[in-house]
């Protein structure tokens, strides 16, 4: 199945515009990998959050929030504030997710 690079389908899953590349500028593929991991390991929770994101009163751009969370993790890692946890678990991936 081929997904078009631009279109309203991107907005429907929580990107800000019709082309996801503008939202992904700050984190690149890492935010997509983290979102796929989140969906794979916590699907029910992700589905609940997505449902809230679609609410007409309290809605928010689901994917943009995920991208922002990835950006926050990157900033904390770059500041060295997760090194003790990464060392204890022997994994950046486990700590970041």
mmCIF file of N, CA and C in Angstrom:
data_model
loop_
_atom_site.group_PDB
_atom_site.id
_atom_site.type_symbol
_atom_site.label_atom_id
_atom_site.label_comp_id
_atom_site.label_asym_id
_atom_site.label_seq_id
_atom_site.Cartn_x
_atom_site.Cartn_y
_atom_site.Cartn_z
ATOM 1 N N UNK A 1 0.846 -1.181 0.000
ATOM 2 C CA UNK A 1 0.000 0.000 0.000
ATOM 3 C C UNK A 1 0.882 1.231 0.000
ATOM 4 N N UNK A 2 0.687 2.104 -0.962
ATOM 5 C CA UNK A 2 1.485 3.324 -1.067
ATOM 6 C C UNK A 2 0.691 4.513 -0.523
ATOM 7 N N UNK A 3 1.303 5.233 0.399
ATOM 8 C CA UNK A 3 0.666 6.394 1.009
ATOM 9 C C UNK A 3 1.180 7.652 0.318
ATOM 10 N N UNK A 4 0.285 8.505 -0.168
ATOM 11 C CA UNK A 4 0.726 9.750 -0.804
ATOM 12 C C UNK A 4 1.526 10.623 0.171
ATOM 13 N N UNK A 5 2.534 11.311 -0.354
ATOM 14 C CA UNK A 5 3.412 12.135 0.479
ATOM 15 C C UNK A 5 2.693 13.337 1.085
ATOM 16 N N UNK A 6 1.639 13.786 0.480
ATOM 17 C CA UNK A 6 0.884 14.900 1.048
ATOM 18 C C UNK A 6 -0.608 14.637 0.864
ATOM 19 N N UNK A 7 -1.367 15.261 1.747
ATOM 20 C CA UNK A 7 -2.817 15.111 1.683
ATOM 21 C C UNK A 7 -3.448 15.245 3.058
ATOM 22 N N UNK A 8 -4.750 15.319 3.090
ATOM 23 C CA UNK A 8 -5.478 15.523 4.345
ATOM 24 C C UNK A 8 -5.369 14.326 5.287
ATOM 25 N N UNK A 9 -4.968 13.164 4.776
ATOM 26 C CA UNK A 9 -4.823 11.979 5.627
ATOM 27 C C UNK A 9 -3.780 12.213 6.721
ATOM 28 N N UNK A 10 -2.781 13.059 6.475
ATOM 29 C CA UNK A 10 -1.777 13.353 7.501
ATOM 30 C C UNK A 10 -2.385 14.178 8.630
ATOM 31 N N UNK A 11 -3.250 15.105 8.299
ATOM 32 C CA UNK A 11 -3.922 15.916 9.318
ATOM 33 C C UNK A 11 -4.826 15.035 10.173
ATOM 34 N N UNK A 12 -5.462 14.058 9.557
ATOM 35 C CA UNK A 12 -6.404 13.206 10.294
ATOM 36 C C UNK A 12 -5.722 12.363 11.365
ATOM 37 N N UNK A 13 -4.420 12.111 11.253
ATOM 38 C CA UNK A 13 -3.729 11.354 12.307
ATOM 39 C C UNK A 13 -2.910 12.246 13.230
ATOM 40 N N UNK A 14 -3.016 13.557 13.048
ATOM 41 C CA UNK A 14 -2.437 14.464 14.022
ATOM 42 C C UNK A 14 -1.228 15.263 13.617
ATOM 43 N N UNK A 15 -0.939 15.335 12.322
ATOM 44 C CA UNK A 15 0.088 16.270 11.880
ATOM 45 C C UNK A 15 -0.563 17.627 11.690
ATOM 46 N N UNK A 16 0.224 18.692 11.709
ATOM 47 C CA UNK A 16 -0.349 20.036 11.617
ATOM 48 C C UNK A 16 -0.771 20.416 10.203
ATOM 49 N N UNK A 17 -0.134 19.812 9.224
ATOM 50 C CA UNK A 17 -0.455 20.153 7.848
ATOM 51 C C UNK A 17 -0.583 18.918 6.979
ATOM 52 N N UNK A 18 -0.707 19.157 5.700
ATOM 53 C CA UNK A 18 -0.925 18.058 4.767
ATOM 54 C C UNK A 18 0.353 17.343 4.356
ATOM 55 N N UNK A 19 1.490 17.804 4.840
ATOM 56 C CA UNK A 19 2.771 17.154 4.555
ATOM 57 C C UNK A 19 3.540 16.996 5.868
ATOM 58 N N UNK A 20 3.820 15.782 6.302
ATOM 59 C CA UNK A 20 4.417 15.576 7.621
ATOM 60 C C UNK A 20 5.854 16.058 7.761
ATOM 61 N N UNK A 21 6.534 16.293 6.655
ATOM 62 C CA UNK A 21 7.951 16.655 6.765
ATOM 63 C C UNK A 21 8.176 17.936 7.554
ATOM 64 N N UNK A 22 7.236 18.856 7.533
ATOM 65 C CA UNK A 22 7.424 20.100 8.282
ATOM 66 C C UNK A 22 7.390 19.847 9.787
ATOM 67 N N UNK A 23 6.562 18.924 10.240
ATOM 68 C CA UNK A 23 6.504 18.602 11.671
ATOM 69 C C UNK A 23 7.709 17.783 12.117
ATOM 70 N N UNK A 24 8.287 17.039 11.200
ATOM 71 C CA UNK A 24 9.391 16.141 11.538
ATOM 72 C C UNK A 24 10.765 16.801 11.483
ATOM 73 N N UNK A 25 10.827 18.073 11.178
ATOM 74 C CA UNK A 25 12.121 18.751 11.042
ATOM 75 C C UNK A 25 12.983 18.634 12.292
ATOM 76 N N UNK A 26 12.394 18.741 13.460
ATOM 77 C CA UNK A 26 13.180 18.794 14.688
ATOM 78 C C UNK A 26 13.692 17.431 15.155
ATOM 79 N N UNK A 27 13.017 16.352 14.791
ATOM 80 C CA UNK A 27 13.396 15.036 15.318
ATOM 81 C C UNK A 27 13.623 13.976 14.254
ATOM 82 N N UNK A 28 13.222 14.243 13.049
ATOM 83 C CA UNK A 28 13.420 13.279 11.970
ATOM 84 C C UNK A 28 12.714 11.954 12.220
ATOM 85 N N UNK A 29 13.367 10.894 11.784
ATOM 86 C CA UNK A 29 12.780 9.558 11.860
ATOM 87 C C UNK A 29 12.638 9.045 13.294
ATOM 88 N N UNK A 30 13.426 9.578 14.211
ATOM 89 C CA UNK A 30 13.358 9.089 15.589
ATOM 90 C C UNK A 30 11.957 9.205 16.168
ATOM 91 N N UNK A 31 11.283 10.309 15.912
ATOM 92 C CA UNK A 31 9.928 10.471 16.454
ATOM 93 C C UNK A 31 8.967 9.450 15.848
ATOM 94 N N UNK A 32 9.159 9.094 14.588
ATOM 95 C CA UNK A 32 8.311 8.068 13.973
ATOM 96 C C UNK A 32 8.593 6.698 14.575
ATOM 97 N N UNK A 33 9.870 6.402 14.821
ATOM 98 C CA UNK A 33 10.234 5.129 15.448
ATOM 99 C C UNK A 33 9.640 5.049 16.850
ATOM 100 N N UNK A 34 9.735 6.145 17.601
ATOM 101 C CA UNK A 34 9.156 6.135 18.946
ATOM 102 C C UNK A 34 7.648 5.972 18.908
ATOM 103 N N UNK A 35 6.979 6.622 17.963
ATOM 104 C CA UNK A 35 5.524 6.484 17.867
ATOM 105 C C UNK A 35 5.141 5.059 17.494
ATOM 106 N N UNK A 36 5.867 4.456 16.571
ATOM 107 C CA UNK A 36 5.591 3.060 16.211
ATOM 108 C C UNK A 36 5.815 2.128 17.398
ATOM 109 N N UNK A 37 6.853 2.377 18.159
ATOM 110 C CA UNK A 37 7.109 1.584 19.365
ATOM 111 C C UNK A 37 5.963 1.748 20.360
ATOM 112 N N UNK A 38 5.535 2.979 20.571
ATOM 113 C CA UNK A 38 4.428 3.263 21.491
ATOM 114 C C UNK A 38 3.155 2.544 21.046
ATOM 115 N N UNK A 39 2.844 2.618 19.765
ATOM 116 C CA UNK A 39 1.657 1.942 19.239
ATOM 117 C C UNK A 39 1.766 0.428 19.361
ATOM 118 N N UNK A 40 2.959 -0.099 19.147
ATOM 119 C CA UNK A 40 3.171 -1.542 19.210
ATOM 120 C C UNK A 40 3.108 -2.083 20.635
ATOM 121 N N UNK A 41 3.625 -1.326 21.590
ATOM 122 C CA UNK A 41 3.712 -1.834 22.965
ATOM 123 C C UNK A 41 2.587 -1.363 23.882
ATOM 124 N N UNK A 42 1.925 -0.280 23.521
ATOM 125 C CA UNK A 42 0.860 0.284 24.371
ATOM 126 C C UNK A 42 -0.321 0.721 23.517
ATOM 127 N N UNK A 43 -0.776 -0.161 22.651
ATOM 128 C CA UNK A 43 -1.802 0.230 21.680
ATOM 129 C C UNK A 43 -3.063 0.779 22.339
ATOM 130 N N UNK A 44 -3.538 0.141 23.384
ATOM 131 C CA UNK A 44 -4.778 0.587 24.030
ATOM 132 C C UNK A 44 -4.640 2.010 24.569
ATOM 133 N N UNK A 45 -3.522 2.285 25.225
ATOM 134 C CA UNK A 45 -3.274 3.635 25.740
ATOM 135 C C UNK A 45 -3.158 4.631 24.587
ATOM 136 N N UNK A 46 -2.422 4.273 23.541
ATOM 137 C CA UNK A 46 -2.274 5.151 22.379
ATOM 138 C C UNK A 46 -3.632 5.434 21.741
ATOM 139 N N UNK A 47 -4.465 4.420 21.659
ATOM 140 C CA UNK A 47 -5.799 4.587 21.091
ATOM 141 C C UNK A 47 -6.648 5.526 21.945
ATOM 142 N N UNK A 48 -6.549 5.391 23.262
ATOM 143 C CA UNK A 48 -7.276 6.289 24.163
ATOM 144 C C UNK A 48 -6.810 7.740 23.994
ATOM 145 N N UNK A 49 -5.496 7.926 23.926
ATOM 146 C CA UNK A 49 -4.955 9.279 23.752
ATOM 147 C C UNK A 49 -5.372 9.845 22.401
ATOM 148 N N UNK A 50 -5.332 9.017 21.367
ATOM 149 C CA UNK A 50 -5.765 9.479 20.051
ATOM 150 C C UNK A 50 -7.234 9.899 20.086
ATOM 151 N N UNK A 51 -8.068 9.132 20.785
ATOM 152 C CA UNK A 51 -9.493 9.484 20.893
ATOM 153 C C UNK A 51 -9.674 10.847 21.549
ATOM 154 N N UNK A 52 -8.916 11.100 22.610
ATOM 155 C CA UNK A 52 -8.989 12.405 23.274
ATOM 156 C C UNK A 52 -8.511 13.504 22.323
ATOM 157 N N UNK A 53 -7.494 13.198 21.535
ATOM 158 C CA UNK A 53 -6.959 14.203 20.612
ATOM 159 C C UNK A 53 -7.995 14.622 19.566
ATOM 160 N N UNK A 54 -8.965 13.772 19.302
ATOM 161 C CA UNK A 54 -9.998 14.063 18.305
ATOM 162 C C UNK A 54 -11.189 14.808 18.890
ATOM 163 N N UNK A 55 -11.218 14.996 20.199
ATOM 164 C CA UNK A 55 -12.329 15.670 20.872
ATOM 165 C C UNK A 55 -12.462 17.113 20.368
ATOM 166 N N UNK A 56 -13.685 17.532 20.128
ATOM 167 C CA UNK A 56 -13.904 18.880 19.589
ATOM 168 C C UNK A 56 -13.561 19.975 20.595
ATOM 169 N N UNK A 57 -13.622 19.675 21.888
ATOM 170 C CA UNK A 57 -13.311 20.666 22.919
ATOM 171 C C UNK A 57 -11.854 20.627 23.343
ATOM 172 N N UNK A 58 -11.326 19.423 23.580
ATOM 173 C CA UNK A 58 -9.977 19.271 24.132
ATOM 174 C C UNK A 58 -8.980 18.695 23.135
ATOM 175 N N UNK A 59 -9.309 18.724 21.881
ATOM 176 C CA UNK A 59 -8.467 18.098 20.869
ATOM 177 C C UNK A 59 -7.088 18.718 20.730
ATOM 178 N N UNK A 60 -6.167 17.937 20.218
ATOM 179 C CA UNK A 60 -4.797 18.382 19.976
ATOM 180 C C UNK A 60 -4.220 17.528 18.854
ATOM 181 N N UNK A 61 -3.173 17.993 18.200
ATOM 182 C CA UNK A 61 -2.563 17.222 17.113
ATOM 183 C C UNK A 61 -1.731 16.059 17.669
ATOM 184 N N UNK A 62 -2.274 14.876 17.621
ATOM 185 C CA UNK A 62 -1.699 13.669 18.219
ATOM 186 C C UNK A 62 -0.231 13.449 17.853
ATOM 187 N N UNK A 63 0.082 13.445 16.582
ATOM 188 C CA UNK A 63 1.460 13.191 16.155
ATOM 189 C C UNK A 63 2.401 14.309 16.584
ATOM 190 N N UNK A 64 1.922 15.528 16.576
ATOM 191 C CA UNK A 64 2.758 16.652 16.985
ATOM 192 C C UNK A 64 3.134 16.528 18.456
ATOM 193 N N UNK A 65 2.217 16.069 19.279
ATOM 194 C CA UNK A 65 2.521 15.855 20.693
ATOM 195 C C UNK A 65 3.582 14.758 20.838
ATOM 196 N N UNK A 66 3.455 13.682 20.068
ATOM 197 C CA UNK A 66 4.465 12.624 20.098
ATOM 198 C C UNK A 66 5.827 13.129 19.652
ATOM 199 N N UNK A 67 5.853 13.953 18.627
ATOM 200 C CA UNK A 67 7.102 14.535 18.142
ATOM 201 C C UNK A 67 7.716 15.426 19.215
ATOM 202 N N UNK A 68 6.883 16.178 19.872
ATOM 203 C CA UNK A 68 7.368 17.064 20.950
ATOM 204 C C UNK A 68 7.959 16.249 22.103
ATOM 205 N N UNK A 69 7.338 15.143 22.432
ATOM 206 C CA UNK A 69 7.877 14.278 23.494
ATOM 207 C C UNK A 69 9.248 13.742 23.087
ATOM 208 N N UNK A 70 9.405 13.355 21.837
ATOM 209 C CA UNK A 70 10.704 12.892 21.342
ATOM 210 C C UNK A 70 11.736 14.013 21.443
ATOM 211 N N UNK A 71 11.351 15.221 21.087
ATOM 212 C CA UNK A 71 12.261 16.354 21.174
ATOM 213 C C UNK A 71 12.700 16.584 22.618
ATOM 214 N N UNK A 72 11.765 16.473 23.564
ATOM 215 C CA UNK A 72 12.112 16.641 24.985
ATOM 216 C C UNK A 72 13.107 15.571 25.436
ATOM 217 N N UNK A 73 12.885 14.336 25.012
ATOM 218 C CA UNK A 73 13.816 13.255 25.359
ATOM 219 C C UNK A 73 15.200 13.547 24.784
ATOM 220 N N UNK A 74 15.264 13.974 23.533
ATOM 221 C CA UNK A 74 16.545 14.312 22.917
ATOM 222 C C UNK A 74 17.272 15.414 23.684
ATOM 223 N N UNK A 75 16.539 16.427 24.095
ATOM 224 C CA UNK A 75 17.143 17.527 24.846
ATOM 225 C C UNK A 75 17.704 17.047 26.178
ATOM 226 N N UNK A 76 16.958 16.202 26.873
ATOM 227 C CA UNK A 76 17.404 15.688 28.173
ATOM 228 C C UNK A 76 18.632 14.788 28.007
ATOM 229 N N UNK A 77 18.637 13.971 26.950
ATOM 230 C CA UNK A 77 19.803 13.123 26.679
ATOM 231 C C UNK A 77 21.020 13.985 26.369
ATOM 232 N N UNK A 78 20.840 14.996 25.539
ATOM 233 C CA UNK A 78 21.962 15.886 25.176
ATOM 234 C C UNK A 78 22.510 16.640 26.379
ATOM 235 N N UNK A 79 21.657 16.908 27.351
ATOM 236 C CA UNK A 79 22.087 17.596 28.571
ATOM 237 C C UNK A 79 22.768 16.644 29.555
ATOM 238 N N UNK A 80 22.740 15.359 29.242
ATOM 239 C CA UNK A 80 23.378 14.373 30.107
ATOM 240 C C UNK A 80 22.542 13.966 31.309
ATOM 241 N N UNK A 81 21.275 14.323 31.303
ATOM 242 C CA UNK A 81 20.425 14.076 32.469
ATOM 243 C C UNK A 81 19.844 12.668 32.519
ATOM 244 N N UNK A 82 20.089 11.855 31.507
ATOM 245 C CA UNK A 82 19.589 10.472 31.523
ATOM 246 C C UNK A 82 20.716 9.446 31.566
ATOM 247 N N UNK A 83 21.960 9.896 31.649
ATOM 248 C CA UNK A 83 23.082 8.964 31.585
ATOM 249 C C UNK A 83 23.033 7.901 32.681
ATOM 250 N N UNK A 84 22.668 8.304 33.898
ATOM 251 C CA UNK A 84 22.632 7.307 34.988
ATOM 252 C C UNK A 84 21.572 6.235 34.731
ATOM 253 N N UNK A 85 20.440 6.620 34.169
ATOM 254 C CA UNK A 85 19.399 5.628 33.845
ATOM 255 C C UNK A 85 19.801 4.761 32.658
ATOM 256 N N UNK A 86 20.422 5.392 31.653
ATOM 257 C CA UNK A 86 20.881 4.620 30.500
ATOM 258 C C UNK A 86 21.942 3.609 30.926
ATOM 259 N N UNK A 87 22.831 4.025 31.808
ATOM 260 C CA UNK A 87 23.883 3.128 32.287
ATOM 261 C C UNK A 87 23.283 1.983 33.102
ATOM 262 N N UNK A 88 22.320 2.279 33.941
ATOM 263 C CA UNK A 88 21.694 1.242 34.774
ATOM 264 C C UNK A 88 20.956 0.212 33.917
ATOM 265 N N UNK A 89 20.300 0.651 32.883
ATOM 266 C CA UNK A 89 19.544 -0.262 32.005
ATOM 267 C C UNK A 89 20.361 -0.767 30.826
ATOM 268 N N UNK A 90 21.508 -0.159 30.610
ATOM 269 C CA UNK A 90 22.372 -0.505 29.468
ATOM 270 C C UNK A 90 21.667 -0.302 28.133
ATOM 271 N N UNK A 91 20.791 0.721 28.092
ATOM 272 C CA UNK A 91 20.029 0.944 26.869
ATOM 273 C C UNK A 91 19.454 2.351 26.827
ATOM 274 N N UNK A 92 19.821 3.093 25.800
ATOM 275 C CA UNK A 92 19.185 4.384 25.555
ATOM 276 C C UNK A 92 17.746 4.170 25.110
ATOM 277 N N UNK A 93 17.530 3.170 24.264
ATOM 278 C CA UNK A 93 16.197 2.918 23.712
ATOM 279 C C UNK A 93 15.171 2.674 24.816
ATOM 280 N N UNK A 94 15.504 1.826 25.786
ATOM 281 C CA UNK A 94 14.566 1.527 26.874
ATOM 282 C C UNK A 94 14.262 2.772 27.704
ATOM 283 N N UNK A 95 15.259 3.590 27.947
ATOM 284 C CA UNK A 95 15.061 4.794 28.743
ATOM 285 C C UNK A 95 14.262 5.829 27.969
ATOM 286 N N UNK A 96 14.557 5.978 26.697
ATOM 287 C CA UNK A 96 13.893 6.991 25.877
ATOM 288 C C UNK A 96 12.425 6.643 25.614
ATOM 289 N N UNK A 97 12.086 5.377 25.689
ATOM 290 C CA UNK A 97 10.715 4.989 25.423
ATOM 291 C C UNK A 97 9.978 4.697 26.697
#
